Amino acid sequence: GAVVSQHPSRVICKSGTSVKIECRSLDFQATTMFWYRQFPKQSLMLMATSNEGSKATYEQGVEKDKFLINHASLTLSTLTVTSAHPEDSSFYICSARDSRGRGSQPQHFGDGTRLSIL
Amino acid sequence: AQSVAQPEDQVNVAEGNPLTVKCTYSVSGNPYLFWYVQYPNRGLQFLLKYITGDNLVKGSYGFEAEFNKSQTSFHLKKPSALVSDSALYFCAVREGDSGNTPLVFGKGTRLSVIA
């Protein structure tokens, strides 16, 4: 089945560090990927839609200079949390849908990245 | 605008008993409906979907869901719950033929199956 690989699974770093999270679709192409953030015991909050070869679309309230998204190929999107601070600590999850399929195809999710900023 | 409501934060059920996790939705066009499960510190795992056709859809791990257009519901069910079914369940919707828009998720329902 369709697999989305997300790396790293856990990051612990000091305040002010920039952290890059990778999201890869392993057996399908994805012109669009989605980045979510999940707080403890809460639902997923869509942060941005990553578009291959063009700028990402950010949801209202999400700082585009803080959360840099690059979608350089049909199988890879990256989210960089720049100058991370403790309030950025969260569980980040990426998702992708097979571009060749219709909209009825499910979104497939990575296993998430637990980011802890000290 | 699309939206999903999961009215229960928590559902408790005894092992071996049937379980139901409720979901209602709102879309302006035809709905594409999905259920996902999330285990601790993991991403979401696809369970099943309704696109068109038979209102009762069967998915992974013995789960099924029934699409009810008049009640705009898509409740998740399983005839006999297992302790290993304990997890967080999300219902999601997107409007059919809406291009490459993301799914809209409910807030999730935590299912606890007690031995």
PDB file of C-alpha atoms in Angstrom, chain B residues 32-87:
ATOM      1  CA  TYR B  32     -16.076  11.910   0.323  1.00  0.00           C
ATOM      2  CA  LEU B  33     -15.867  10.471   3.858  1.00  0.00           C
ATOM      3  CA  PHE B  34     -12.964   8.786   5.628  1.00  0.00           C
ATOM      4  CA  TRP B  35     -12.103   7.199   8.941  1.00  0.00           C
ATOM      5  CA  TYR B  36      -8.589   7.105  10.347  1.00  0.00           C
ATOM      6  CA  VAL B  37      -7.090   5.627  13.506  1.00  0.00           C
ATOM      7  CA  GLN B  38      -4.128   7.007  15.442  1.00  0.00           C
ATOM      8  CA  TYR B  39      -2.066   5.043  17.923  1.00  0.00           C
ATOM      9  CA  PRO B  40       0.172   6.877  20.446  1.00  0.00           C
ATOM     10  CA  ASN B  41       3.033   8.817  18.874  1.00  0.00           C
ATOM     11  CA  ARG B  42       2.117   7.628  15.407  1.00  0.00           C
ATOM     12  CA  GLY B  43       0.612   9.172  12.305  1.00  0.00           C
ATOM     13  CA  LEU B  44      -2.911   8.462  11.102  1.00  0.00           C
ATOM     14  CA  GLN B  45      -3.741   5.119   9.573  1.00  0.00           C
ATOM     15  CA  PHE B  46      -6.477   4.860   6.933  1.00  0.00           C
ATOM     16  CA  LEU B  47      -9.375   2.566   7.897  1.00  0.00           C
ATOM     17  CA  LEU B  48     -12.078   3.025   5.277  1.00  0.00           C
ATOM     18  CA  LYS B  49     -13.822   5.462   2.991  1.00  0.00           C
ATOM     19  CA  TYR B  50     -17.159   6.191   1.410  1.00  0.00           C
ATOM     20  CA  ILE B  51     -17.194   7.727  -2.049  1.00  0.00           C
ATOM     21  CA  THR B  52     -20.306   6.375  -3.726  1.00  0.00           C
ATOM     22  CA  GLY B  53     -22.353   3.202  -3.968  1.00  0.00           C
ATOM     23  CA  ASP B  54     -23.320   0.933  -1.108  1.00  0.00           C
ATOM     24  CA  ASN B  55     -23.991   2.879   2.076  1.00  0.00           C
ATOM     25  CA  LEU B  56     -22.249   0.259   4.212  1.00  0.00           C
ATOM     26  CA  VAL B  57     -18.517   0.218   3.660  1.00  0.00           C
ATOM     27  CA  LYS B  58     -16.121  -2.278   5.140  1.00  0.00           C
ATOM     28  CA  GLY B  59     -12.567  -1.478   6.046  1.00  0.00           C
ATOM     29  CA  SER B  60      -9.497  -2.695   7.862  1.00  0.00           C
ATOM     30  CA  TYR B  61      -9.460  -4.699  11.113  1.00  0.00           C
ATOM     31  CA  GLY B  62     -13.145  -5.575  10.946  1.00  0.00           C
ATOM     32  CA  PHE B  63     -14.372  -1.996  11.035  1.00  0.00           C
ATOM     33  CA  GLU B  64     -17.286  -0.771   8.954  1.00  0.00           C
ATOM     34  CA  ALA B  65     -19.155   2.485   8.567  1.00  0.00           C
ATOM     35  CA  GLU B  66     -22.599   3.396   7.388  1.00  0.00           C
ATOM     36  CA  PHE B  67     -23.249   6.434   5.251  1.00  0.00           C
ATOM     37  CA  ASN B  68     -26.597   8.064   5.967  1.00  0.00           C
ATOM     38  CA  LYS B  69     -27.301  10.946   3.632  1.00  0.00           C
ATOM     39  CA  SER B  70     -30.504  12.137   5.299  1.00  0.00           C
ATOM     40  CA  GLN B  71     -28.816  12.334   8.689  1.00  0.00           C
ATOM     41  CA  THR B  72     -25.470  13.466   7.225  1.00  0.00           C
ATOM     42  CA  SER B  73     -23.763  10.832   9.329  1.00  0.00           C
ATOM     43  CA  PHE B  74     -20.963   8.344   8.857  1.00  0.00           C
ATOM     44  CA  HIS B  75     -20.703   6.353  12.079  1.00  0.00           C
ATOM     45  CA  LEU B  76     -17.878   3.877  12.560  1.00  0.00           C
ATOM     46  CA  LYS B  77     -18.833   0.447  13.858  1.00  0.00           C
ATOM     47  CA  LYS B  78     -17.390  -2.897  14.802  1.00  0.00           C
ATOM     48  CA  PRO B  79     -19.432  -5.926  15.882  1.00  0.00           C
ATOM     49  CA  SER B  80     -16.989  -7.105  18.548  1.00  0.00           C
ATOM     50  CA  ALA B  81     -14.407  -4.799  20.088  1.00  0.00           C
ATOM     51  CA  LEU B  82     -10.861  -5.824  20.937  1.00  0.00           C
ATOM     52  CA  VAL B  83      -8.583  -4.296  23.547  1.00  0.00           C
ATOM     53  CA  SER B  84      -6.157  -3.565  20.718  1.00  0.00           C
ATOM     54  CA  ASP B  85      -8.787  -1.307  19.117  1.00  0.00           C
ATOM     55  CA  SER B  86      -8.141   1.240  21.871  1.00  0.00           C
ATOM     56  CA  ALA B  87      -6.878   4.344  20.059  1.00  0.00           C
TER      57      ALA B  87
END
